[in-house]
Each structure stands twice: as C-alpha cells, then as structure tokens.
CSV table of C-alpha atoms in Angstrom, one decimal:
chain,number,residue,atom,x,y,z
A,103,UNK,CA,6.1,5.8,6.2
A,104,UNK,CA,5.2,8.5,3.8
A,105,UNK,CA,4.3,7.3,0.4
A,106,UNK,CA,4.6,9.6,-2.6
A,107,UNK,CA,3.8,9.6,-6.1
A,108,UNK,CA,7.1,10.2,-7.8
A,109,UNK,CA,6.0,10.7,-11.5
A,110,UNK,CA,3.8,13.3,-12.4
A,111,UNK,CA,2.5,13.2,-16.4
A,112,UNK,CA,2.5,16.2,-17.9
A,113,UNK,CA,1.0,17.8,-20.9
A,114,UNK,CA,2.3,19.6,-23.7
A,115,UNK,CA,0.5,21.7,-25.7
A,116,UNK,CA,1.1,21.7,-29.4
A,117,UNK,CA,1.0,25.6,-31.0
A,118,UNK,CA,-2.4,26.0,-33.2
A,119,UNK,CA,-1.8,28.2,-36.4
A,120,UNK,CA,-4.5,30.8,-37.2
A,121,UNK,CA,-4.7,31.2,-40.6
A,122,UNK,CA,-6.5,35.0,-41.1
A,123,UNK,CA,-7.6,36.5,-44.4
A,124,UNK,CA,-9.5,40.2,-44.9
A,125,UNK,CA,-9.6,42.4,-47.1
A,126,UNK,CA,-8.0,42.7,-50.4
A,127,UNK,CA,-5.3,40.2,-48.3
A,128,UNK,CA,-7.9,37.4,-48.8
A,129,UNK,CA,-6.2,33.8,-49.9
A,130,UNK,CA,-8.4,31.3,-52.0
A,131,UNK,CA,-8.8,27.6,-50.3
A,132,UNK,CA,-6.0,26.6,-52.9
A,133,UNK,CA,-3.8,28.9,-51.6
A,134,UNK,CA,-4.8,28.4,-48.0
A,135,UNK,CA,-4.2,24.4,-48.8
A,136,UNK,CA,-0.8,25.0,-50.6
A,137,UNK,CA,0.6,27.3,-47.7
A,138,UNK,CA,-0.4,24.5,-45.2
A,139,UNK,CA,1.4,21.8,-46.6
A,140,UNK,CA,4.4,24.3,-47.6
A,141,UNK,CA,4.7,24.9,-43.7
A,142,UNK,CA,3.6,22.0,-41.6
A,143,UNK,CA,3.8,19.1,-43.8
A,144,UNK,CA,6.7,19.5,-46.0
A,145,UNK,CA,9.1,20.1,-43.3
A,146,UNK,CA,8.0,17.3,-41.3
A,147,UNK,CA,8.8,14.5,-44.5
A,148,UNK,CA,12.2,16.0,-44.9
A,149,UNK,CA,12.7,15.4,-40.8
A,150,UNK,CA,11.3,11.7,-41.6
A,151,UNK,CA,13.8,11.7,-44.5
A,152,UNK,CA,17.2,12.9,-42.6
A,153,UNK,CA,16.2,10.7,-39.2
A,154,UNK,CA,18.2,7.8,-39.0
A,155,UNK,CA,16.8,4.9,-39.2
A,156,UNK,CA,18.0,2.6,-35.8
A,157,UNK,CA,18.4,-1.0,-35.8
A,158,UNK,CA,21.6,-1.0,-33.6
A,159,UNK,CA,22.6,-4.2,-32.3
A,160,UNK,CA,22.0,-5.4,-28.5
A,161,UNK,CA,24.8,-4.9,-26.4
A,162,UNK,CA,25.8,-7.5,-24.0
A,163,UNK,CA,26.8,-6.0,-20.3
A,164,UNK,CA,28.0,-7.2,-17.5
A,165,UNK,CA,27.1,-5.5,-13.8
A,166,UNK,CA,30.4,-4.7,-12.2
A,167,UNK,CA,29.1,-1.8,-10.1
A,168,UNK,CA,27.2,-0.8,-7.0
A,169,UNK,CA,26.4,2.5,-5.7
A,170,UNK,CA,24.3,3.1,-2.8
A,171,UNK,CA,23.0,6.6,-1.5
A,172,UNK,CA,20.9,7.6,1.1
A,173,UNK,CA,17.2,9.3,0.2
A,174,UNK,CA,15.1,11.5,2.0
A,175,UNK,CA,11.4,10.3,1.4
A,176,UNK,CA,10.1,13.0,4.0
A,177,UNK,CA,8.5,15.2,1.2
A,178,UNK,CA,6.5,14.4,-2.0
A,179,UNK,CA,9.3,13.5,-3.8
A,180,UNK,CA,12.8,11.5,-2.6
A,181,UNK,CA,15.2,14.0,-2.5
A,182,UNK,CA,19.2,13.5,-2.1
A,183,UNK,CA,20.7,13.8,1.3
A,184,UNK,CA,22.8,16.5,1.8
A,185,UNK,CA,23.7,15.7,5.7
A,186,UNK,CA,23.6,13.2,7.9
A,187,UNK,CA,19.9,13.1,9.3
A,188,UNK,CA,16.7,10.9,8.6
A,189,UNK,CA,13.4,11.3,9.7
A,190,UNK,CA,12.4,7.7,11.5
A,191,UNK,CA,9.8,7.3,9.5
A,192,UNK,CA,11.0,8.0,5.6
A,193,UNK,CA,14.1,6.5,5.6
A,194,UNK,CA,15.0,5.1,1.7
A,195,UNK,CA,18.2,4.6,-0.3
A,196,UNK,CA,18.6,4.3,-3.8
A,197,UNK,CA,21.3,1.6,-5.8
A,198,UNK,CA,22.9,2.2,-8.9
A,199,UNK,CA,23.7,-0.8,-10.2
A,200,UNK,CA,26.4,-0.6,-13.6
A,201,UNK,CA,29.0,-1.8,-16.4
A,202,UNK,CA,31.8,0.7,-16.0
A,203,UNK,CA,33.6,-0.8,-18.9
A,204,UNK,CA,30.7,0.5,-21.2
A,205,UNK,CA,30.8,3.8,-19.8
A,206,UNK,CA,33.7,4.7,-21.7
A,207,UNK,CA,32.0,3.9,-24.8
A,208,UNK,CA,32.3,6.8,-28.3
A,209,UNK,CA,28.7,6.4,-28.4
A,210,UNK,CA,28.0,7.6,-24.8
A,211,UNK,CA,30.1,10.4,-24.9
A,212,UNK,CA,29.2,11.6,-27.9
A,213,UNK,CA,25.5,10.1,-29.3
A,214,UNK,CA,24.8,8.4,-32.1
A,215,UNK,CA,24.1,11.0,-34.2
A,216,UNK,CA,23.8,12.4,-38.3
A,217,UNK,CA,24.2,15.9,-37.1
A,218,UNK,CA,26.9,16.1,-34.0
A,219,UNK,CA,25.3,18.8,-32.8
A,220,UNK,CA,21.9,17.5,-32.7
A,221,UNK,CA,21.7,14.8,-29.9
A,222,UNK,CA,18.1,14.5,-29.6
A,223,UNK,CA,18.5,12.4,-32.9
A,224,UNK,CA,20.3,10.3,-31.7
A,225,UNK,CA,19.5,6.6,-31.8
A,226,UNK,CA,18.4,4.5,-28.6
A,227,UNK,CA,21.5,2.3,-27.5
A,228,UNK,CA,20.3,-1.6,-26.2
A,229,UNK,CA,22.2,-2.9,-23.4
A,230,UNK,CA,21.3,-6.5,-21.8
A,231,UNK,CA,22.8,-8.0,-19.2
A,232,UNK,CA,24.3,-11.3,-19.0
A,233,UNK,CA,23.1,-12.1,-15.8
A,234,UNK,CA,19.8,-11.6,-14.0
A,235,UNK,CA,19.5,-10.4,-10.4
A,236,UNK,CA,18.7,-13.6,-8.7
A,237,UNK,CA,18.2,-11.9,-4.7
A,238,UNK,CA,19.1,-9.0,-2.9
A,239,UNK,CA,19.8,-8.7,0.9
A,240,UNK,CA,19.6,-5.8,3.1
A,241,UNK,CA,21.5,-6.5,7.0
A,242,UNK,CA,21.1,-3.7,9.3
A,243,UNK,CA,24.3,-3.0,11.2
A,244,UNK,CA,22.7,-1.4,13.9
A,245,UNK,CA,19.8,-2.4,15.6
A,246,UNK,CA,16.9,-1.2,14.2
A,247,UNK,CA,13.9,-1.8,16.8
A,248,UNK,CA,13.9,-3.5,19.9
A,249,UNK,CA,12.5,-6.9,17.9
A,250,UNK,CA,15.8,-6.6,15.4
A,251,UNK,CA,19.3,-6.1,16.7
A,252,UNK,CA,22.3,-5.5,14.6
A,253,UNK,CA,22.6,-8.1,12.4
A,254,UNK,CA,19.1,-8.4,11.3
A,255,UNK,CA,18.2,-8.9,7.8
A,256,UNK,CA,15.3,-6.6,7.5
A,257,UNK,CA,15.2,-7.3,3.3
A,258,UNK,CA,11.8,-8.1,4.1
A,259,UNK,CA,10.7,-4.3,5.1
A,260,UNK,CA,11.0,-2.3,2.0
A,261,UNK,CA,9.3,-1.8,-0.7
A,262,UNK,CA,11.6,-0.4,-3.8
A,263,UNK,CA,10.8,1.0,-7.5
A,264,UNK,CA,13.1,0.5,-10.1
A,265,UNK,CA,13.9,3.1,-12.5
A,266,UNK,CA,11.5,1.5,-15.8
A,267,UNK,CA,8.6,1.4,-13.2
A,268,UNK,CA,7.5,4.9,-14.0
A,269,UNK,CA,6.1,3.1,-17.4
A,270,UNK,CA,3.9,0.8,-15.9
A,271,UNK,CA,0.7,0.4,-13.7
A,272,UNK,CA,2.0,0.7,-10.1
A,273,UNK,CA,4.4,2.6,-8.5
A,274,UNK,CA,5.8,0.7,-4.9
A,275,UNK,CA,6.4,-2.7,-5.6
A,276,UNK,CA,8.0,-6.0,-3.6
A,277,UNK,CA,11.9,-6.8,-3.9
A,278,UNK,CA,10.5,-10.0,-5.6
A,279,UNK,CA,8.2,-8.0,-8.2
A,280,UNK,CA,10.6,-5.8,-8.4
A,281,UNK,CA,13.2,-8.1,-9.0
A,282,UNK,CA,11.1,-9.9,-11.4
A,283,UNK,CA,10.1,-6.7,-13.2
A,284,UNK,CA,13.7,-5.7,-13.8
A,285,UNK,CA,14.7,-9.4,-15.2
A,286,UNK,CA,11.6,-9.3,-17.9
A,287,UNK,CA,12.4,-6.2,-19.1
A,288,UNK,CA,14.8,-6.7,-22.7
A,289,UNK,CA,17.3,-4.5,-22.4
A,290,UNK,CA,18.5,-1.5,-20.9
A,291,UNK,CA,18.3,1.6,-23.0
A,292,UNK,CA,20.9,4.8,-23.2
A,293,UNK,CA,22.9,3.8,-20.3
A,294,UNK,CA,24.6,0.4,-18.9
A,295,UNK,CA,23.0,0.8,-15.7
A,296,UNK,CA,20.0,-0.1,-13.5
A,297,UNK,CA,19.3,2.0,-10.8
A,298,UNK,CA,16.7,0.9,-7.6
A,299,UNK,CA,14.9,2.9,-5.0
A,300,UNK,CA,14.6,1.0,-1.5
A,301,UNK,CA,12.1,2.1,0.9
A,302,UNK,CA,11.6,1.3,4.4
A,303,UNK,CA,8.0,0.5,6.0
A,304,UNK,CA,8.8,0.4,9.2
A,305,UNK,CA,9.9,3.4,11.4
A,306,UNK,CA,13.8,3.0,12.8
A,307,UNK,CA,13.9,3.1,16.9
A,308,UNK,CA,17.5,3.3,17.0
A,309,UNK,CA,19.3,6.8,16.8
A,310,UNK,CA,21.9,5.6,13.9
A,311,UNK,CA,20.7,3.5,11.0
A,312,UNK,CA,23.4,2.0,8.8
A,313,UNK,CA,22.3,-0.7,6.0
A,314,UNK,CA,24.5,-3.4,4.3
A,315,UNK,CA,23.2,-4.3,0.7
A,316,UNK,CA,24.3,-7.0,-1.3
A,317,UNK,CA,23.0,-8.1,-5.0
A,318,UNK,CA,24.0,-11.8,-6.2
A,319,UNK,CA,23.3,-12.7,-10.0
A,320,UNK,CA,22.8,-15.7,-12.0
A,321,UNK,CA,26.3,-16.2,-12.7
A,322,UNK,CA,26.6,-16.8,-8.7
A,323,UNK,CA,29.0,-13.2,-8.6
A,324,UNK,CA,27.7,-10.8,-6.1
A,325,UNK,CA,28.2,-7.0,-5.3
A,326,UNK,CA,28.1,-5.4,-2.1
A,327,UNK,CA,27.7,-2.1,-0.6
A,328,UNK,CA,27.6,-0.4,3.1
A,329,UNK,CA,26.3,2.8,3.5
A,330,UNK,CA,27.4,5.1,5.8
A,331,UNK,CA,26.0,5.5,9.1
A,332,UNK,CA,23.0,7.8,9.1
A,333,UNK,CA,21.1,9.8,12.4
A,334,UNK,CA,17.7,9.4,12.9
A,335,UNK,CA,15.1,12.1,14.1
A,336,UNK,CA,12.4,11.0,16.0
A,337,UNK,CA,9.2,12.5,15.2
C-alpha cells in the first residue's frame, strides 16, 4: 500500500519595509519612528478594535448523515475517483459523516460577520455532537483475497485519518485511535460534519471491490453506507 504525507506546512513570508533616506530627502529618527507606527502599528489597533470579539455558544448536533466516496491513494496525495478503476494496492475511501439540519443554518450561508462582505472575520462556529462514535464496521461484499470471501469483515485492515489529524503528531492512525481521537476532540468547528479517510493495507485479489460501512453511536442509532462496486487493476 502506498503511504503518503497528505499535509504539507507551508511558509509565508511576511513583506519587510525599507525605509531609505538620502539627500536633502533625509528623515530624523523621530520622524522615521512616527511614520512607522503611522503605517504598521496604527492600522493594526483599529483591526483589533473593529474584530469581533467571539464567545458564540456550543452548538449541539446530531449525525444524521453518511457519505461514502471512493479515493485513489496511488499518488502522493488521495485524489477523487473519477471512474471506476483502483489500483490493488491503494485502494481508500473517504466518509462524510453530518447534521443536515444544521446545514441550513443563516450563519453558514452567510458567516458571522461585522462587515458582510468580509468573511474572513467571521467568527468560529462550535458544533458538538450528542453522541460519540462508539464502532465502525467495514463488510466486504465481494471477496477480497482467497483467505476472505464476501462477507468478510475486513474493519481490521485499514488504517484511516480523520479530518483534525492534520493538527497533531501522526498522520495514519488505527480505527480505534482514530475513533478515540475524534471523540476527545470538543467540538466541531465551521461545519456540522466529520469527515474520515479509510485506507486499505492489504492489496485486493479479487477484480471488483465493493465495501459496506456502517457507524453506530452512543445513543445505539447507526448509519450505513454501500459503495458502489469498484474494478481493480492488478499491478
């Protein structure tokens, strides 16, 4: 299976003013020190000033919603499918798990802003769920190698990263850390959803793969998906 680093850190480089002075054009350190705080520093108190100042209630949520998609982990970074073929070795699907009844909220569709415009100022919504993700269970629907025949619950074979894990020290994780990870985390920011990356660690022997996923919660409710059927290619 081909592991990737999905998250790449990047750096961004802040401008650097160049203060010049010849001549008869020649500023005195008073000036110099007065032209500073007239650009750079003033501007940046009245930003603190007209910024918002967030303490938004938690937002209770419910997961009502499951998605499942195929990904291609062939490359250095999943991709979406776009047909119907898997290499045997880098087969992964993704899960979007959600509250639709949020998703309708004023706040979503517009942000939480001072300026309507000006979105980036917008405040950080908190959703939590009700419920924790006690298990999930994935049943292959064809047989997958000569050792597991349809019917098999390979849960067991994939590893997954869940879409806060890009914030902490390791990247591929077990269903149960995973799982675990997800549960301890306080709330879900922005959007009422939680969205999983599964990936296999075994290569599939069988020309068509198809995967039945199912998530049950500490409230004993459960949401299941089947994804379609999927071809394999052999290396």
């Amino acid at each position: 299976m081909h592991f990737s680093s999905f998250y790449n850190l990047t750096t961004r480089q802040l401008p650097t003013f160049v203060l010049a002075s010849t001549g008869a054009n020649h500023c005195t350190m008073q000036q110099k020190k007065s032209w500073l705080f007239k650009a750079c520093v003033l501007p940046l108190i009245l930003f603190l000033q007209a910024c918002p100042v967030c303490n938004e209630p938690e937002i209770p949520m419910s997961f009502n919603f499951l998605r499942v998609e195929w990904l291609d982990n062939s490359g250095q970074w999943p991709q979406p499918v776009w047909g119907d073929t898997l290499f045997a070795g880098a087969i992964a699907f993704s899960a979007t798990l959600a509250d639709t009844t949020m998703m309708h909220m004023p706040e979503l569709r517009q942000g939480f802003s001072i300026i309507p415009e000006a979105k980036a100022m917008s405040c950080i919504m908190k959703f939590v769920p009700r419920h924790s993700i006690e298990s999930v269970q994935i049943i292959s629907l064809f047989p997958l190698t000569e050792d597991l025949p349809a019917g098999s619950d390979i849960t067991n074979l994939f590893f997954a990263l869940h879409s806060g894990a890009m914030y902490g020290e390791h990247l591929y994780l077990t269903l149960d850390q995973t799982l675990n990870a997800i549960n301890q985390t306080p709330f879900l920011a922005d959007w009422p959803q939680e969205k999983i990356s599964f990936f296999l660690a075994a290569e599939a022997q069988h020309p068509v793969v198809q995967l039945e996923i199912r998530f049950t919660f500490s409230d004993h409710t459960s949401l299941s998906s089947i994804t379609p059927p999927i071809h394999v290619r052999q290396p």
